[in-house]
Coordinates of C-alpha atoms and ligand atoms in Angstrom, one line a residue:
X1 CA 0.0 0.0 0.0
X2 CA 1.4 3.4 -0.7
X3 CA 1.9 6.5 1.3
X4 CA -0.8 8.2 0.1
X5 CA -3.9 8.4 1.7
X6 CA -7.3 7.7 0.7
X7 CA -10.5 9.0 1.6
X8 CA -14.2 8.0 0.2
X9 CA -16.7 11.1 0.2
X10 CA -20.3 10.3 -0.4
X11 CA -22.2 12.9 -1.9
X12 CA -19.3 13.6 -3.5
X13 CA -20.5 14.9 -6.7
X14 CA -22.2 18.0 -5.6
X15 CA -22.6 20.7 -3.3
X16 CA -20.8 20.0 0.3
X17 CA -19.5 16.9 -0.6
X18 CA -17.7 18.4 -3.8
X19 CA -15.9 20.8 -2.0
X20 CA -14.6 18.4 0.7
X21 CA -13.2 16.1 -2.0
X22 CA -11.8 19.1 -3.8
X23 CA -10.0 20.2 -0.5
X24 CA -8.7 16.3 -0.3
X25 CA -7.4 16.3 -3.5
X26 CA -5.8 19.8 -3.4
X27 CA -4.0 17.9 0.1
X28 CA -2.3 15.2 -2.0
X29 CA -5.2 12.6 -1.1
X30 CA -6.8 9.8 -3.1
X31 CA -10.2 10.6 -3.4
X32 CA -13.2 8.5 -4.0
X33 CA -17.0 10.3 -4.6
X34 CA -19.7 8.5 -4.7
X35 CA -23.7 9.3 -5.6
X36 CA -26.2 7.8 -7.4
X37 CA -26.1 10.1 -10.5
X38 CA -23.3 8.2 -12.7
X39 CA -23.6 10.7 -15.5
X40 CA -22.8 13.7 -13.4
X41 CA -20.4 11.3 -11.6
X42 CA -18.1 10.7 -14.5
X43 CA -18.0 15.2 -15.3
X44 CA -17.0 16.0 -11.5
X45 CA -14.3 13.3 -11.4
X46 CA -12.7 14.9 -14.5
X47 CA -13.4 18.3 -12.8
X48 CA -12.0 17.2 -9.5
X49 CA -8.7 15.2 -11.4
X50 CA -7.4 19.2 -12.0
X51 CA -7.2 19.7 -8.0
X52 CA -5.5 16.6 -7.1
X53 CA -1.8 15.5 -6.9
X54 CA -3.3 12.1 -5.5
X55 CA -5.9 10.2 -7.9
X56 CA -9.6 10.6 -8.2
X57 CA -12.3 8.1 -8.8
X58 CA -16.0 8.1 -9.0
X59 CA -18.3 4.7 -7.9
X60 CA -21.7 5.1 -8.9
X61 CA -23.2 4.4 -4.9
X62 CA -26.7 4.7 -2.8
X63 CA -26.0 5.1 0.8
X64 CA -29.7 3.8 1.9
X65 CA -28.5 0.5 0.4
X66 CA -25.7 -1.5 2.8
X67 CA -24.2 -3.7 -0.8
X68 CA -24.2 -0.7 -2.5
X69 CA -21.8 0.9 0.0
X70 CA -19.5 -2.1 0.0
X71 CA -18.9 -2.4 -3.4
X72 CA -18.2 1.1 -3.5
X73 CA -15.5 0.4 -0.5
X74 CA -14.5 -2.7 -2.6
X75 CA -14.1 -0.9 -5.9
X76 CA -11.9 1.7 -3.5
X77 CA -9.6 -1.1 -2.2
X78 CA -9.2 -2.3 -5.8
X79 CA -7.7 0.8 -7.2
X80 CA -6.3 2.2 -4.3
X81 CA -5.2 -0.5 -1.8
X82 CA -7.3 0.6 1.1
X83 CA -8.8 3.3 2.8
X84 CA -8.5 5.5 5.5
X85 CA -11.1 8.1 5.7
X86 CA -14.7 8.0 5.1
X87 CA -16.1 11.7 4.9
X88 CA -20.4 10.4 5.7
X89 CA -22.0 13.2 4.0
X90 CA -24.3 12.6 2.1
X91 CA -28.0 14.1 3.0
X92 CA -31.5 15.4 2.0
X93 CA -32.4 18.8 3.1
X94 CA -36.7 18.5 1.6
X95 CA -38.8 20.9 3.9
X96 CA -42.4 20.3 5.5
X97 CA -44.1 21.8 8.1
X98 CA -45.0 19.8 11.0
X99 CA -48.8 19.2 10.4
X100 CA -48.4 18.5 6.9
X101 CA -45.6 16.0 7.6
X102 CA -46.5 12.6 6.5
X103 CA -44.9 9.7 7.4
X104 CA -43.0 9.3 3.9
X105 CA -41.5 12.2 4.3
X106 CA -40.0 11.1 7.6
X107 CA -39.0 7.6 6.5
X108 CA -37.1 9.3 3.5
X109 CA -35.3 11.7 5.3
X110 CA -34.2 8.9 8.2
X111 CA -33.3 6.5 5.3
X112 CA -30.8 8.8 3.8
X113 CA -29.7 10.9 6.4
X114 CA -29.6 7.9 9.0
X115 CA -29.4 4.9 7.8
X116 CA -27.2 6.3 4.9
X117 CA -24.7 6.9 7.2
X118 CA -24.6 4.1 9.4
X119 CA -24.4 1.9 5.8
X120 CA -21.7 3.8 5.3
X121 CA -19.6 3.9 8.1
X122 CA -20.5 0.1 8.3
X123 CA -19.5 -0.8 4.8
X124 CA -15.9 1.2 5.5
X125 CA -15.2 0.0 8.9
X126 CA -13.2 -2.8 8.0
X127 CA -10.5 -0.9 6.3
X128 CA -10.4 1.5 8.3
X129 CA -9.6 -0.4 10.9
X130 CA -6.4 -1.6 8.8
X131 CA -5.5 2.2 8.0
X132 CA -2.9 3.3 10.6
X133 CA -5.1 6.1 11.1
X134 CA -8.6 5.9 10.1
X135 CA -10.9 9.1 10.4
X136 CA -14.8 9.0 10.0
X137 CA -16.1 12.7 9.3
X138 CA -19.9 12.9 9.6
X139 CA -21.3 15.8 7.8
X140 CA -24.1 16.9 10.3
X141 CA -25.8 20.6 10.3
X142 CA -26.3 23.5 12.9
X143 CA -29.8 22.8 12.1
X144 CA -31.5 20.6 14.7
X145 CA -28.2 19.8 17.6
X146 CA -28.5 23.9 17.5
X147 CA -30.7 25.7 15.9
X148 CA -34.4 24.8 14.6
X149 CA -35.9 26.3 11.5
X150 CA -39.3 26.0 10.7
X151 CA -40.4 23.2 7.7
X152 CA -37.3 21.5 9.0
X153 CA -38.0 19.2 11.9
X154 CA -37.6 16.4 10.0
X155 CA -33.9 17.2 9.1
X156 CA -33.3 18.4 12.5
X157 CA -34.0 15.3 14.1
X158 CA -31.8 13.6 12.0
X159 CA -28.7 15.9 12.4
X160 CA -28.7 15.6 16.0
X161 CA -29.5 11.7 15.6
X162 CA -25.9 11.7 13.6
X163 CA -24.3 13.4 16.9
X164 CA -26.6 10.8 19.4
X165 CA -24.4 8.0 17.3
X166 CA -21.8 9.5 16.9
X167 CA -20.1 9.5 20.9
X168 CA -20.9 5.8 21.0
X169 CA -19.7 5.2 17.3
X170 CA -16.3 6.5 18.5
X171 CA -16.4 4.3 21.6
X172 CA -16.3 1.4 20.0
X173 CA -14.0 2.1 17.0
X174 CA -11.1 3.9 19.6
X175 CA -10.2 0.8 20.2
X176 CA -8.5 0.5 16.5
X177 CA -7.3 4.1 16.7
X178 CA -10.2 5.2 14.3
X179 CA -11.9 8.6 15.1
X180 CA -15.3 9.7 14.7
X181 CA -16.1 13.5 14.5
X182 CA -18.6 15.6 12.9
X183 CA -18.6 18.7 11.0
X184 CA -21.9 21.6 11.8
X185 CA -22.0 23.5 8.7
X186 CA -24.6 26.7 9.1
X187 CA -25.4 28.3 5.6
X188 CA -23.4 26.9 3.3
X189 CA -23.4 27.9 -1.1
X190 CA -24.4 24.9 -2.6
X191 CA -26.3 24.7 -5.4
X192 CA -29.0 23.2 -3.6
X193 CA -29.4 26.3 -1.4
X194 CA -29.3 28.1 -4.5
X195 CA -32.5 26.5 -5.0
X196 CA -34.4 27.8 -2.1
X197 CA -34.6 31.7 -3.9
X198 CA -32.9 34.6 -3.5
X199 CA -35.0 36.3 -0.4
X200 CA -34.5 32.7 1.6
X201 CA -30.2 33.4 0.8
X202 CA -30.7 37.3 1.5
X203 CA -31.9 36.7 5.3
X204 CA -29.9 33.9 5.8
X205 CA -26.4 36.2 4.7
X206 CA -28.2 39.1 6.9
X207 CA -28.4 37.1 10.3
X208 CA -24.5 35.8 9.7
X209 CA -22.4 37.9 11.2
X210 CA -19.2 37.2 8.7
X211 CA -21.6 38.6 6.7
X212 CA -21.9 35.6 3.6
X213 CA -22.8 32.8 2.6
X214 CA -20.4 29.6 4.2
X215 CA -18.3 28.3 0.8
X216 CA -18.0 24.1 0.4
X217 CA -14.5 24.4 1.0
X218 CA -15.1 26.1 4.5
X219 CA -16.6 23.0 5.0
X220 CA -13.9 20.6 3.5
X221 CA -11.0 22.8 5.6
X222 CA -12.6 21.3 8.6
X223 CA -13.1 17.8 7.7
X224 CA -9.2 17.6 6.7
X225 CA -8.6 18.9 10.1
X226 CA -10.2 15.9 11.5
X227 CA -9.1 13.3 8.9
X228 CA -5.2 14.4 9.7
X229 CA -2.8 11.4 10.9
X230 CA -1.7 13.7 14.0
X231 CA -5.5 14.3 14.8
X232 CA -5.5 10.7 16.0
X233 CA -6.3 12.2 19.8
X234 CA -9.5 14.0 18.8
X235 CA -12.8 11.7 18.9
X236 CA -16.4 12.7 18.9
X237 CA -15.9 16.3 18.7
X238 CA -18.1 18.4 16.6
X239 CA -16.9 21.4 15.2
X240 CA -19.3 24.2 13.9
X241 CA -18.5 26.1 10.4
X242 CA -21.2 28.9 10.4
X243 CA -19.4 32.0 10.0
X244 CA -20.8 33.4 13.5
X245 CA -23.5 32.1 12.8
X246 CA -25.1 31.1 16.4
X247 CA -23.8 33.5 18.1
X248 CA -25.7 36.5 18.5
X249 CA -28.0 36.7 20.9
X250 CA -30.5 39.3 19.1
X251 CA -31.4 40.7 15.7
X252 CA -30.2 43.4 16.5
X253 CA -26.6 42.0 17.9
X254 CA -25.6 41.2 14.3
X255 CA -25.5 44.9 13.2
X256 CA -24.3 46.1 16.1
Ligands
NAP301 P1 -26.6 18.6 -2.1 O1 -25.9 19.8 -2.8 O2 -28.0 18.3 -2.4 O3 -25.7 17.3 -2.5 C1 -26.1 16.1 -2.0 C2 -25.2 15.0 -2.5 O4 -25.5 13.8 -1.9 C3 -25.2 14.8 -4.0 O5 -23.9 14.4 -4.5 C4 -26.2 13.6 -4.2 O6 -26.0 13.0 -5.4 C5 -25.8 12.8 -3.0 N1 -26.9 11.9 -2.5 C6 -28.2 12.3 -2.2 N2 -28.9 11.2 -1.8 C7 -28.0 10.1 -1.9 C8 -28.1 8.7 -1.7 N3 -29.2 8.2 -1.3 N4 -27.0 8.0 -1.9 C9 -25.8 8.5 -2.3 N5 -25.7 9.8 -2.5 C10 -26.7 10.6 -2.3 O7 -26.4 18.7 -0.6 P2 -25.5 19.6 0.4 O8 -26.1 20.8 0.6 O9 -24.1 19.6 -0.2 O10 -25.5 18.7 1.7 C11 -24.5 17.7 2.0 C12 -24.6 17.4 3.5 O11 -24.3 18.7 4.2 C13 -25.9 16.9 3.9 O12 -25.7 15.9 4.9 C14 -26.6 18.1 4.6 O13 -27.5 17.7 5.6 C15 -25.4 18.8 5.1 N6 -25.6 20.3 5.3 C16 -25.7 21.2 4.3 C17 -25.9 22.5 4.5 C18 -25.9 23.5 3.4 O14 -26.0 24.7 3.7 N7 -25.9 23.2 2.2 C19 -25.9 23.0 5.8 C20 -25.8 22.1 6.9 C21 -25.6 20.7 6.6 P3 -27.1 12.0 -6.2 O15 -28.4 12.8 -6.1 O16 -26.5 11.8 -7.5 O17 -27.1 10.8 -5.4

């Protein structure tokens, strides 16, 4: 197995998980996306191989499905001999307001953000245990172990879920020196946040007191923090990326 180290992003072809594989490759890693769009799979793997000094694969992957993880993690061993980071991030973000909830929507959002994750981390787990230094980054939100936001309950729940697993997940993998840690983003540019219109962005930018939108590589800075060799001491910490976000206490404390 070579030096260089290899780390498996789901969601890796858009948004969040795009720019933590972009800060990966930039760092000299292997990197592995995965997502269930192959066609836009195949153009960011390109994109991404003008970033790295390490390699760069795509593996078509659905994290809701547990064989569908492992042959992604197989097809990873394959070409790169192992691996020893697993960035879990992955996620759906739909919105619906409590009384119109149904029970579909919750199921779907638990299946991805949840489950997907465990399936994930489950399907790695055996490498990383062989890594000499094996990092789990779960990509989990302000929204919900924070802050709440109306229409997102849902989501909320399942943030803080990834946080509730999280301190026992890294119980039982210290042990084989593996570390689990999560990563809070607040508002972060993505071209799914795009999507919820310009007024939703403008008061979102407004109540931040770095006064702008978080960037995907904000996000991706933090993950390399925790998938570092040396940050082998560091386990079920969660560290929040929001530009200020959280912190005032009024309106009003923003401007002033
Ligand atoms: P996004 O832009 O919508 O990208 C989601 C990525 O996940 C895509 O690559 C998508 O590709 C993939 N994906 C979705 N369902 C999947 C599944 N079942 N199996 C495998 N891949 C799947 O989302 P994002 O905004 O970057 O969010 C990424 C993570 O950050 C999520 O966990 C989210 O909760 C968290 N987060 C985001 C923000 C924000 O401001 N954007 C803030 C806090 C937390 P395919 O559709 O091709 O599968």
């Amino acid at each position: 197995m070579s030096d260089t180290r290899t780390v498996l992003v789901t969601g890796g072809t858009l948004g969040i998980g795009k720019g933590i594989a972009r800060v990966f490759a930039k760092n000299g890693y292997n990197v592995v996306i995965t997502a269930r769009n192959a066609e836009k799979g195949a153009v960011v793997e390109q994109e991404l191989k003008a970033f790295g000094r390490g390699d760069v694969m795509f593996v078509p992957g659905d994290v809701t499905s547990l064989d569908s993880m492992k042959a992604a993690v197989a097809a990873t061993v394959e070409k790169f001999g192992g691996l020893d980071v697993l960035c879990a991030n992955a996620g759906m973000f739909p919105s619906a307001k409590l009384d119109d909830m149904t029970e579909q929507d919750w199921d779907d959002i638990f299946d991805v953000n949840v489950k997907g994750m465990l399936f994930s981390i489950q399907a790695a787990s055996e490498q990383l245990k062989k890594s000499k230094a094996g990092r789990i980054v779960i990509t989990s939100s302000i929204t919900g172990p924070i802050t709440g936001l109306p229409g997102w309950a849902h989501y909320g729940a399942t943030k803080s879920a990834q946080l509730g697993f999280m301190r026992t997940a890294a119980i039982e993998y210290a042990p084989f020196g593996i570390t689990v840690n999560a990563v809070l983003p607040g508002n972060i540019y993505t071209e799914g946040l795009a999507d919820l219109g310009e007024a939703y962005l403008k008061t979102m930018t407004s109540s931040i007191p770095m006064k702008r939108l978080g960037d995907v590589e904000d996000i991706g800075v933090a993950a390399l923090f925790f998938a570092q060799e040396n940050a082998g001491y560091i386990t079920s910490q969660s560290l929040v990326v929001d530009g200020g976000q959280v912190l005032p206490e009024t309106l009003e404390a923003v401007d002033a």
